[in-house]
Short mmCIF file of C-alpha atoms in Angstrom, two decimals:
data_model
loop_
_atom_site.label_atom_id
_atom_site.label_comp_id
_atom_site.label_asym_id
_atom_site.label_seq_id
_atom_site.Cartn_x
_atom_site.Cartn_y
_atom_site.Cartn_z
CA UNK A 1 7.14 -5.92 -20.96
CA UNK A 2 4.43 -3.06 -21.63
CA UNK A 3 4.89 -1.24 -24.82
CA UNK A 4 3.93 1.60 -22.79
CA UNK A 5 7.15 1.87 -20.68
CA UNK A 6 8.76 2.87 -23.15
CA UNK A 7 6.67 5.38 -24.35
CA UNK A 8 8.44 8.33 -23.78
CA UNK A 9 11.73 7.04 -24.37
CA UNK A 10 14.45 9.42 -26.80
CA UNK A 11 16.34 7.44 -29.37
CA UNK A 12 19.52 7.81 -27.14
CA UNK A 13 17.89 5.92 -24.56
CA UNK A 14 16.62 3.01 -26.59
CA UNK A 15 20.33 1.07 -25.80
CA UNK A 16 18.85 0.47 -22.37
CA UNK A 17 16.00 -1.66 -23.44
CA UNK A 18 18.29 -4.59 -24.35
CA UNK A 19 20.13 -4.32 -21.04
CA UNK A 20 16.45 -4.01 -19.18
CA UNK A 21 15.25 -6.93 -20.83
CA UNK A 22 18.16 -8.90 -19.79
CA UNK A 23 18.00 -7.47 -15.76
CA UNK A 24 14.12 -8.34 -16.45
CA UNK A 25 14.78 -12.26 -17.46
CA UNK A 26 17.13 -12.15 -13.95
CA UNK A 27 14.40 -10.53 -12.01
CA UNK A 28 11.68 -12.83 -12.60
CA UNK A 29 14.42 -15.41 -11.34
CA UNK A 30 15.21 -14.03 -8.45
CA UNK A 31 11.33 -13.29 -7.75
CA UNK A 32 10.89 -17.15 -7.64
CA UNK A 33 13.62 -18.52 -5.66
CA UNK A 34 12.56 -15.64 -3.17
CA UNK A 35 9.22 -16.64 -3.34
CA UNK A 36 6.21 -15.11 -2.11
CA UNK A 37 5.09 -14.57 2.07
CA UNK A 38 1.90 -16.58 2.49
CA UNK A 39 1.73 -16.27 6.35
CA UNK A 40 -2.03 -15.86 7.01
CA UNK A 41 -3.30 -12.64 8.55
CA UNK A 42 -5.81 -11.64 11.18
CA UNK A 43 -7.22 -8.73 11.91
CA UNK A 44 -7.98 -6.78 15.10
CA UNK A 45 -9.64 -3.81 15.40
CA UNK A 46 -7.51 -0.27 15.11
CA UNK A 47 -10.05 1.45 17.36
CA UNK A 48 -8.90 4.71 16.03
CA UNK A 49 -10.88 7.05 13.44
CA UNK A 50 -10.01 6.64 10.06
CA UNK A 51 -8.20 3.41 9.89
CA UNK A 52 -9.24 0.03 9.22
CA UNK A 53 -7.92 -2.96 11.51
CA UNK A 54 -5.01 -3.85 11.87
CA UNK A 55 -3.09 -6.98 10.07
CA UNK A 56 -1.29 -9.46 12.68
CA UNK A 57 0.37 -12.45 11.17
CA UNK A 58 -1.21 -15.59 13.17
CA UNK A 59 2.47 -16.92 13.42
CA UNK A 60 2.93 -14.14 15.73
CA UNK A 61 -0.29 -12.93 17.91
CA UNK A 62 -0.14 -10.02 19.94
CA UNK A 63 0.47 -9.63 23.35
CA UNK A 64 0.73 -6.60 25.79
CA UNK A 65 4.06 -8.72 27.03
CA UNK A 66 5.29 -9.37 23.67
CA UNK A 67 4.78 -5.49 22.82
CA UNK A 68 6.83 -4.55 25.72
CA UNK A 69 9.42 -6.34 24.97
CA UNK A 70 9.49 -5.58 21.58
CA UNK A 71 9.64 -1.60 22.58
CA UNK A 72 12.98 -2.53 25.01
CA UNK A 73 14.59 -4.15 22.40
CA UNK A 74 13.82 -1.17 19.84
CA UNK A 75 15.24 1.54 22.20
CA UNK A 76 18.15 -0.98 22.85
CA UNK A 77 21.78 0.67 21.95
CA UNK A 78 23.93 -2.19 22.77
CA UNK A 79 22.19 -4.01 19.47
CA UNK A 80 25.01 -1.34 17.27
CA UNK A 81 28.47 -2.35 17.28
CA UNK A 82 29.59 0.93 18.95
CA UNK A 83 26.74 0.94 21.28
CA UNK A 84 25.21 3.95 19.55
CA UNK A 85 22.47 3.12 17.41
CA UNK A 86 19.01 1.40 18.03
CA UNK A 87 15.75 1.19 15.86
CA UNK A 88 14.98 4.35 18.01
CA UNK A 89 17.69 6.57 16.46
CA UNK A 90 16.34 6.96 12.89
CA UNK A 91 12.90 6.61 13.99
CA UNK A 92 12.69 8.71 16.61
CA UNK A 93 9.03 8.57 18.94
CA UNK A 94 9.29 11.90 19.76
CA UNK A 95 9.79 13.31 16.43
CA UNK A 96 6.74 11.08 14.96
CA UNK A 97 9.12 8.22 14.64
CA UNK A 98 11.39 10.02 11.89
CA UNK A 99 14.86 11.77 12.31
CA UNK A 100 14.45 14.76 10.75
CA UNK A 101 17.97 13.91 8.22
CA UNK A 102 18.05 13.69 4.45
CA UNK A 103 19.30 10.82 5.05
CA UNK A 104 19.92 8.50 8.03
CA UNK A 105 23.01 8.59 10.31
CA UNK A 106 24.50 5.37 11.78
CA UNK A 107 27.03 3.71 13.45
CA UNK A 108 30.59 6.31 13.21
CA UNK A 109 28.00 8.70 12.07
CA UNK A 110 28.28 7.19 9.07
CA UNK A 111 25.71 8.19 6.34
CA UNK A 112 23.27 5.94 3.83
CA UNK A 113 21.67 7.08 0.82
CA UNK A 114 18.07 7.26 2.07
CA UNK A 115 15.59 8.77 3.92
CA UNK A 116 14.31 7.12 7.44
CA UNK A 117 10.47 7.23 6.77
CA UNK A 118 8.45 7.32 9.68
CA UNK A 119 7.32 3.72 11.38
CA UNK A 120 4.02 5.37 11.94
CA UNK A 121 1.01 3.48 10.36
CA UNK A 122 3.92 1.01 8.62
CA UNK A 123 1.68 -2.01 9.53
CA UNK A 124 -0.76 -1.16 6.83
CA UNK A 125 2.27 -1.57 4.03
CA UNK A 126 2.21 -4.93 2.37
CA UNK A 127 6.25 -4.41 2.06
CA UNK A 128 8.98 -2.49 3.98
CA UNK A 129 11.33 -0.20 2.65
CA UNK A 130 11.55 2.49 -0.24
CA UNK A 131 11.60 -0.48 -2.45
CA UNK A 132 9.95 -2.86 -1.08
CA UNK A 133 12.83 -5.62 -0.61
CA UNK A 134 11.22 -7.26 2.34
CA UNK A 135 7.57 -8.51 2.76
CA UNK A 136 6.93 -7.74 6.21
CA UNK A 137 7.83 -5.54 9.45
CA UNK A 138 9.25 -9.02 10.68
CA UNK A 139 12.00 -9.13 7.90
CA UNK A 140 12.29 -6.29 7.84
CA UNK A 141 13.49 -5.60 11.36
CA UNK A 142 16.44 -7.97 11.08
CA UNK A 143 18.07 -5.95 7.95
CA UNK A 144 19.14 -2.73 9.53
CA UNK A 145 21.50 -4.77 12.15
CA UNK A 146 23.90 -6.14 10.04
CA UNK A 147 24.36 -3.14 7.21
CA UNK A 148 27.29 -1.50 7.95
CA UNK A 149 26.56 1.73 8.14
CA UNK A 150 23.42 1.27 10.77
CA UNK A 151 23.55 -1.02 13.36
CA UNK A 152 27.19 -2.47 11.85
CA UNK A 153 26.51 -5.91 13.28
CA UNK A 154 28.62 -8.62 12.21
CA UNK A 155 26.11 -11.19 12.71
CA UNK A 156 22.84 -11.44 14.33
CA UNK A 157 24.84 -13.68 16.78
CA UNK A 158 26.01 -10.35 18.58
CA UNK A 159 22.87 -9.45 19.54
CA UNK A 160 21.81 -12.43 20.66
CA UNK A 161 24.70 -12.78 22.85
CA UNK A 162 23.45 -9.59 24.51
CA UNK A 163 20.04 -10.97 25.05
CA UNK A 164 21.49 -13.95 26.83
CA UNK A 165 23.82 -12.01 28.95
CA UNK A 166 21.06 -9.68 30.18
CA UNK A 167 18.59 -11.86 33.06
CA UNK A 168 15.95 -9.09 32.08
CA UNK A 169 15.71 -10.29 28.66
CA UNK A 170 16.36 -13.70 28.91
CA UNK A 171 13.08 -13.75 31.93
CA UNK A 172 11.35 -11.85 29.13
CA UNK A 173 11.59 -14.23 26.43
CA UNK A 174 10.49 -16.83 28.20
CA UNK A 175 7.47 -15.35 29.51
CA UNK A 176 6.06 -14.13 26.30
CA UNK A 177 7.98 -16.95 23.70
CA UNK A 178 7.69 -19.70 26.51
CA UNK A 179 11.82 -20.71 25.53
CA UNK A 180 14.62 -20.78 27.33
CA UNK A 181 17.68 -18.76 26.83
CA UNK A 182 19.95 -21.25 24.63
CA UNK A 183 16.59 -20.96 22.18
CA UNK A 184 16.06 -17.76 21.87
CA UNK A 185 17.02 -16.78 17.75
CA UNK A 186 16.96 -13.45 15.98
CA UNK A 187 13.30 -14.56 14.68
CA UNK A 188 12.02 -14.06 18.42
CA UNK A 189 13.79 -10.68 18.21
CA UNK A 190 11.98 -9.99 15.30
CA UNK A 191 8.94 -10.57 16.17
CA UNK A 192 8.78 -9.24 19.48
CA UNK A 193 10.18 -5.61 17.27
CA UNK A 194 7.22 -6.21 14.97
CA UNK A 195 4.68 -6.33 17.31
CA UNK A 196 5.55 -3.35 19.10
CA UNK A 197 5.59 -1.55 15.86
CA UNK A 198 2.50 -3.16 15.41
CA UNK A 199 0.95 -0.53 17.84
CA UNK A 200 2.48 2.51 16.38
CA UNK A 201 -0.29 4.00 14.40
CA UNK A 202 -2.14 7.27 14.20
CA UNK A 203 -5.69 8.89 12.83
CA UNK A 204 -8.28 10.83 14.52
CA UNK A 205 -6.94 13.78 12.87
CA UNK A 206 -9.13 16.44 11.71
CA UNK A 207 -9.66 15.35 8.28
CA UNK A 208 -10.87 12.15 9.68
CA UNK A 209 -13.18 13.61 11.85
CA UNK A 210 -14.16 15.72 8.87
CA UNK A 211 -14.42 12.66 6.12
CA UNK A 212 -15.71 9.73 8.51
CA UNK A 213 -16.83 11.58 11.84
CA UNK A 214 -18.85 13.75 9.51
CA UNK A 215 -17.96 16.83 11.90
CA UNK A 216 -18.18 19.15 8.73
CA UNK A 217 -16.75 22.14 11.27
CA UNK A 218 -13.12 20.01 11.68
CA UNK A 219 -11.60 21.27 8.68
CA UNK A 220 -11.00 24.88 7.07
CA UNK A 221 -12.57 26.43 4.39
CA UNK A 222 -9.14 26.39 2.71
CA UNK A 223 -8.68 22.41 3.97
CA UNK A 224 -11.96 21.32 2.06
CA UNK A 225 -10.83 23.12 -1.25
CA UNK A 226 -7.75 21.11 -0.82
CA UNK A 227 -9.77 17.92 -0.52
CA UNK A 228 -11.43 18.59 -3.43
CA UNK A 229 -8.00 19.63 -5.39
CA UNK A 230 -6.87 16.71 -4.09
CA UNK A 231 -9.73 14.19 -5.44
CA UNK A 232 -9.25 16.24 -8.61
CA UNK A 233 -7.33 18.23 -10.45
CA UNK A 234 -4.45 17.34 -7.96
CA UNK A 235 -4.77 13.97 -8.68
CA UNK A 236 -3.55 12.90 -5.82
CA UNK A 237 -6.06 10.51 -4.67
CA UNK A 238 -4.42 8.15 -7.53
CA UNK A 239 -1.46 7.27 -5.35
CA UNK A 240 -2.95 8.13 -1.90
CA UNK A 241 -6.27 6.49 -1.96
CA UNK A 242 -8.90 7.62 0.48
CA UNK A 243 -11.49 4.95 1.30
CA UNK A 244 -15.12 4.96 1.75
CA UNK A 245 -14.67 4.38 5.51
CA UNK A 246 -10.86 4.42 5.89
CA UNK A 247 -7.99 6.36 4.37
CA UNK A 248 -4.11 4.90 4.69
CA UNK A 249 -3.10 6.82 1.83
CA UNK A 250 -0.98 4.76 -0.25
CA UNK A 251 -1.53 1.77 -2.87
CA UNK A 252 1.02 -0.77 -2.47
CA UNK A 253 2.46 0.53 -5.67
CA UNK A 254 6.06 1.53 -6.75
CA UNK A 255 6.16 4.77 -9.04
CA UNK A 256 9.11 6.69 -10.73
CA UNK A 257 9.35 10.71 -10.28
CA UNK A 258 12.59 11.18 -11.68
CA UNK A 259 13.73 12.52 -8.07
CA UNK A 260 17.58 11.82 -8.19
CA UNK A 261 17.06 9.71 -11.08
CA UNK A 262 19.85 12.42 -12.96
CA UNK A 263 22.28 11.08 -10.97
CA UNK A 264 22.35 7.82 -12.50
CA UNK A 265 20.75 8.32 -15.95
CA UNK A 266 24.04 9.95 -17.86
CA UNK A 267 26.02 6.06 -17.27
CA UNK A 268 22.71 4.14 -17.09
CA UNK A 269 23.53 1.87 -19.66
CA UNK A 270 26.58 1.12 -17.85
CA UNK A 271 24.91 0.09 -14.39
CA UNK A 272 22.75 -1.96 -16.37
CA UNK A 273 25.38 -3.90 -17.97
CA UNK A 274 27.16 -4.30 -14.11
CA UNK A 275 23.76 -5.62 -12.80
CA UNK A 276 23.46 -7.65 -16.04
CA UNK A 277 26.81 -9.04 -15.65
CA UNK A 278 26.35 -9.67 -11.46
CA UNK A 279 23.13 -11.69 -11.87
CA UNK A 280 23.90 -13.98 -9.48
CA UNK A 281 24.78 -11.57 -6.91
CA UNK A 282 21.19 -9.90 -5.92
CA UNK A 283 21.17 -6.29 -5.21
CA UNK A 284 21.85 -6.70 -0.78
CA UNK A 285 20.78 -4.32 1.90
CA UNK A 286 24.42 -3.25 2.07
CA UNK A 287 25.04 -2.28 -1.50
CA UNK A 288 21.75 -0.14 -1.56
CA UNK A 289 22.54 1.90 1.48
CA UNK A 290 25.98 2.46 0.40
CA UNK A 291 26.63 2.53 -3.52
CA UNK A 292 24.03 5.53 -4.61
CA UNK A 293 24.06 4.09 -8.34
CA UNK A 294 22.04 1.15 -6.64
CA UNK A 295 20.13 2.94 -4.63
CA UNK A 296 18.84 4.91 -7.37
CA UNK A 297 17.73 2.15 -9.42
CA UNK A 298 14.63 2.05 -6.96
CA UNK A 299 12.81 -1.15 -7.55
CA UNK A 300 13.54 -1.72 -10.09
CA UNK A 301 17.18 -3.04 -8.04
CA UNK A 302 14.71 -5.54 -6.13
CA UNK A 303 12.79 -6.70 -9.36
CA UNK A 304 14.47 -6.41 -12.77
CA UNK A 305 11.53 -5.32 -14.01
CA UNK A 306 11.56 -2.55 -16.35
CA UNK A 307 8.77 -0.23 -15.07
CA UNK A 308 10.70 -0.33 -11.89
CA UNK A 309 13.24 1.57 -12.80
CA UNK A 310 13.64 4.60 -10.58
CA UNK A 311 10.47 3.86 -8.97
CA UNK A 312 10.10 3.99 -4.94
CA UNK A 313 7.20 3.09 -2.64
CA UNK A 314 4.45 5.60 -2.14
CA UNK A 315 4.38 6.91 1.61
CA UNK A 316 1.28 7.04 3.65
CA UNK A 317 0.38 11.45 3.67
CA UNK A 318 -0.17 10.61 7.31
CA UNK A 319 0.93 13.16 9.76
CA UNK A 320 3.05 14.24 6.81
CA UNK A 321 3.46 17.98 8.06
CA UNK A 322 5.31 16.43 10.96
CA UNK A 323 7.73 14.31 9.37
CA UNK A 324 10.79 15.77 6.50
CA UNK A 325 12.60 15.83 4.83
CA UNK A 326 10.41 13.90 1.95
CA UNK A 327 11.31 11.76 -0.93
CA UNK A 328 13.87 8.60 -0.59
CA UNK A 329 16.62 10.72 -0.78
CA UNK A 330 15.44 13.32 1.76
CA UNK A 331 16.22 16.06 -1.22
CA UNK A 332 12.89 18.06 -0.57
CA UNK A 333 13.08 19.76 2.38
CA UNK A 334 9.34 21.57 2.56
CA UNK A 335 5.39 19.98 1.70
CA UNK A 336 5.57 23.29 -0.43
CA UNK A 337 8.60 21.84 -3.07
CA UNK A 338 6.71 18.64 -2.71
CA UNK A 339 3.40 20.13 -4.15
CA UNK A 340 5.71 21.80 -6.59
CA UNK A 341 7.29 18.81 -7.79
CA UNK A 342 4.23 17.12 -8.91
CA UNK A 343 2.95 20.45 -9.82
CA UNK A 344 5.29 20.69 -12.59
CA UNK A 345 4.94 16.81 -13.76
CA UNK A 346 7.73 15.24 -11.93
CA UNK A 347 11.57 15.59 -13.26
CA UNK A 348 11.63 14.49 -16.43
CA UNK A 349 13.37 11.08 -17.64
CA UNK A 350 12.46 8.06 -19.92
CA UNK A 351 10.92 5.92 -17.35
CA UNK A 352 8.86 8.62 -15.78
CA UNK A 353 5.48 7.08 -14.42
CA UNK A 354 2.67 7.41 -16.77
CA UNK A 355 0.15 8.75 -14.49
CA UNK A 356 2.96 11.78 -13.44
CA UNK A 357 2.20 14.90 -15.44
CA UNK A 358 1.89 19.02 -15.16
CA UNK A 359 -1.33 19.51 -13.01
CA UNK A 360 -1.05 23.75 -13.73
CA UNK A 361 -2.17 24.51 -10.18
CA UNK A 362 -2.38 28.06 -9.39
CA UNK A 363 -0.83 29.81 -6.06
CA UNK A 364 -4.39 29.57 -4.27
CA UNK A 365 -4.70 26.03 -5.58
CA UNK A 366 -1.13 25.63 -3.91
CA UNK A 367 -1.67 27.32 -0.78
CA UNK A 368 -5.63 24.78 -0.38
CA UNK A 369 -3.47 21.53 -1.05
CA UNK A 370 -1.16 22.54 1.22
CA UNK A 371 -4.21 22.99 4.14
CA UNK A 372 -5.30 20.00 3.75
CA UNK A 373 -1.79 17.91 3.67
CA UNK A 374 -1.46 19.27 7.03
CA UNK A 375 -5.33 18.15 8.27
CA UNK A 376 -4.09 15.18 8.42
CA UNK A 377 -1.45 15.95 11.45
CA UNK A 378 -3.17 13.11 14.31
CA UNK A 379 -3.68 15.09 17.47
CA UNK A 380 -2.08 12.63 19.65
CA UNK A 381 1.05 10.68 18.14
CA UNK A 382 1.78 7.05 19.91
CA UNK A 383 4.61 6.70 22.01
CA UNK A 384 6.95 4.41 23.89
CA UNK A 385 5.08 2.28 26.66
CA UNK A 386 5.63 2.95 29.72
#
């Protein structure tokens, strides 16, 4: 492990590193046996200012058919177990594919412990959810069904039952997958879901046409003084790159703020020792969504590795204006505590991320960053096909 993880650790905290070691041996097992997704990519062309193209597994091309169906079965409420909840409910299209909770409501209006982020531009992530447990948007889509306080599935075999019993669906599938109804698997589900989220992805806004249309009239005096905070002294270009001729505004990376870490850090050394102790039991969908003490444990839940710990998947800033409450926990509730937050270094904790520290912005400085975080609002947001 890197000396520097533990740089900032206080000599109460140094009974964790044993424990962390130990989670870390058990990670790098559990990395291997799940192994690594090697389905080959191509790329079609976005078409839309400001982003690049747009990765399509070859195992599962696009199709205008396949993308139809994929948008029926995501609006679909009989796929819940009390007919109330479909991919649609968390990730609304009208509300920029977000639900506007702290944190999700499912099945019994039962509650998680994290925040819906929006589906918007999700193709460009090289893995789904705040932590990153699943590689793609077609494993992805398959999780939410079963937990039990989403979709509250029993099996994937209830949906599928409904896909059979339905002459819509069943005509649908074998139009686009070319099967017949006693083939038809959760795996076609999932990748007709996928490829209609496929199309769900935004630019053109008017830092775009500022940065790559070179329309140096699209964005505010105040906007461009944010840009340049935000390239500098900001620093947040580190996280959420901008390219030289495309900007998704992430980096694949996993990075600790210390947001809701405090609820976990005063019996740390005691989750450690559970997850120690459970090694052959890998952190599940279920338990993140409904024990907080794993949720909390960020990526470090998915990994065992130490400079996981309390980190969590950095968010495209895309249309960002449009879509809190922000963080995984839904805890900040305005772009203003946001700036704030990283303003002031992050909330401090041992395995806060190196690169998180005061930035000593000034009100004006606030009020710029701010401008330009909402520049990046698309004009026109996808929506359901027609």
């Amino acid at each position: 492990m890197k000396v520097s993880t533990f740089s900032r650790i206080d000599s109460k905290s140094l009974g964790y590193i044993f424990l962390i070691f130990v989670f870390y041996c058990i990670g790098c097992d559990s990395q291997k046996k799940k192994g690594t997704d090697l389905t080959e990519l191509t790329y079609i062309p976005s078409g839309i200012l400001g982003l690049p193209d747009i990765p399509v597994p070859k195992n599962n091309p696009q199709s205008n058919d396949k993308v139809s169906l994929g948008a029926k079965l995501y609006s679909d409420k009989r796929f819940s177990s009390d007919g109330t909840v479909s991919c649609a409910t968390c990730h609304k299209p009208e509300q920029a594919f977000v639900d506007k909770l702290k944190v999700s409501k499912g099945i019994k209006n039962l509650t998680g412990t994290r925040n819906a982020p929006t589906v918007l531009n999700a193709v460009y992530y090289k893995s789904q959810f705040w932590d990153g447990r699943r590689n793609d948007l077609e494993g992805q889509s398959k999780d939410p069904l079963l937990n039990p306080v989403e979709h509250g599935l029993s099996s994937h075999d209830d949906l599928i039952k409904v896909v059979k019993s339905d002459p819509e669906y069943t005509s649908r599938f074998k139009s686009v997958f070319g099967i017949d109804s006693d083939s038809i698997q959760i795996d076609h589900v999932a990748m007709a879901i996928a490829s209609f989220e496929r199309t769900i992805v935004s630019g053109n806004s008017p830092f775009d046409r500022y940065r790559f249309g070179k329309d140096e009239k699209a964005l505010s005096e105040s906007a461009i003084r944010g840009l340049n905070l935000y390239m500098g002294k900001a620093r947040c270009q580190d996280c959420h790159t901008i390219g030289e001729t495309y900007a998704i505004f992430i980096d694949d990376k996993f990075h600790n703020l210390g947001v809701g870490f405090k609820r976990i850090q005063p019996k740390l050394e005691e989750i450690l020792q559970k997850k120690a102790e459970s090694k052959n039991s890998p952190t599940s969908d279920e338990e993140i969504l409904t024990n907080l003490e794993s949720s909390e444990l960020g990526r470090f839940a998915v990994t065992g590795v130490s400079e996981d710990l309390g980190a969590f998947k950095t968010p495209t800033l895309r249309n960002i204006a449009l879509t809190s409450p922000y963080m995984h926990d839904g805890s900040l509730t305005t772009l203003e505590k946001v700036i704030d937050l990283y303003d002031r270094g992050g909330e401090t904790n041992p395995f806060l991320s190196s690169g998180i520290r005061p930035l000593g912005l000034s009100g004006q400085e606030k009020a710029d960053l701010l401008s330009f975080l909402k520049s990046l609002t698309s004009p026109v947001l996808p929506s359901m096909p027609k």
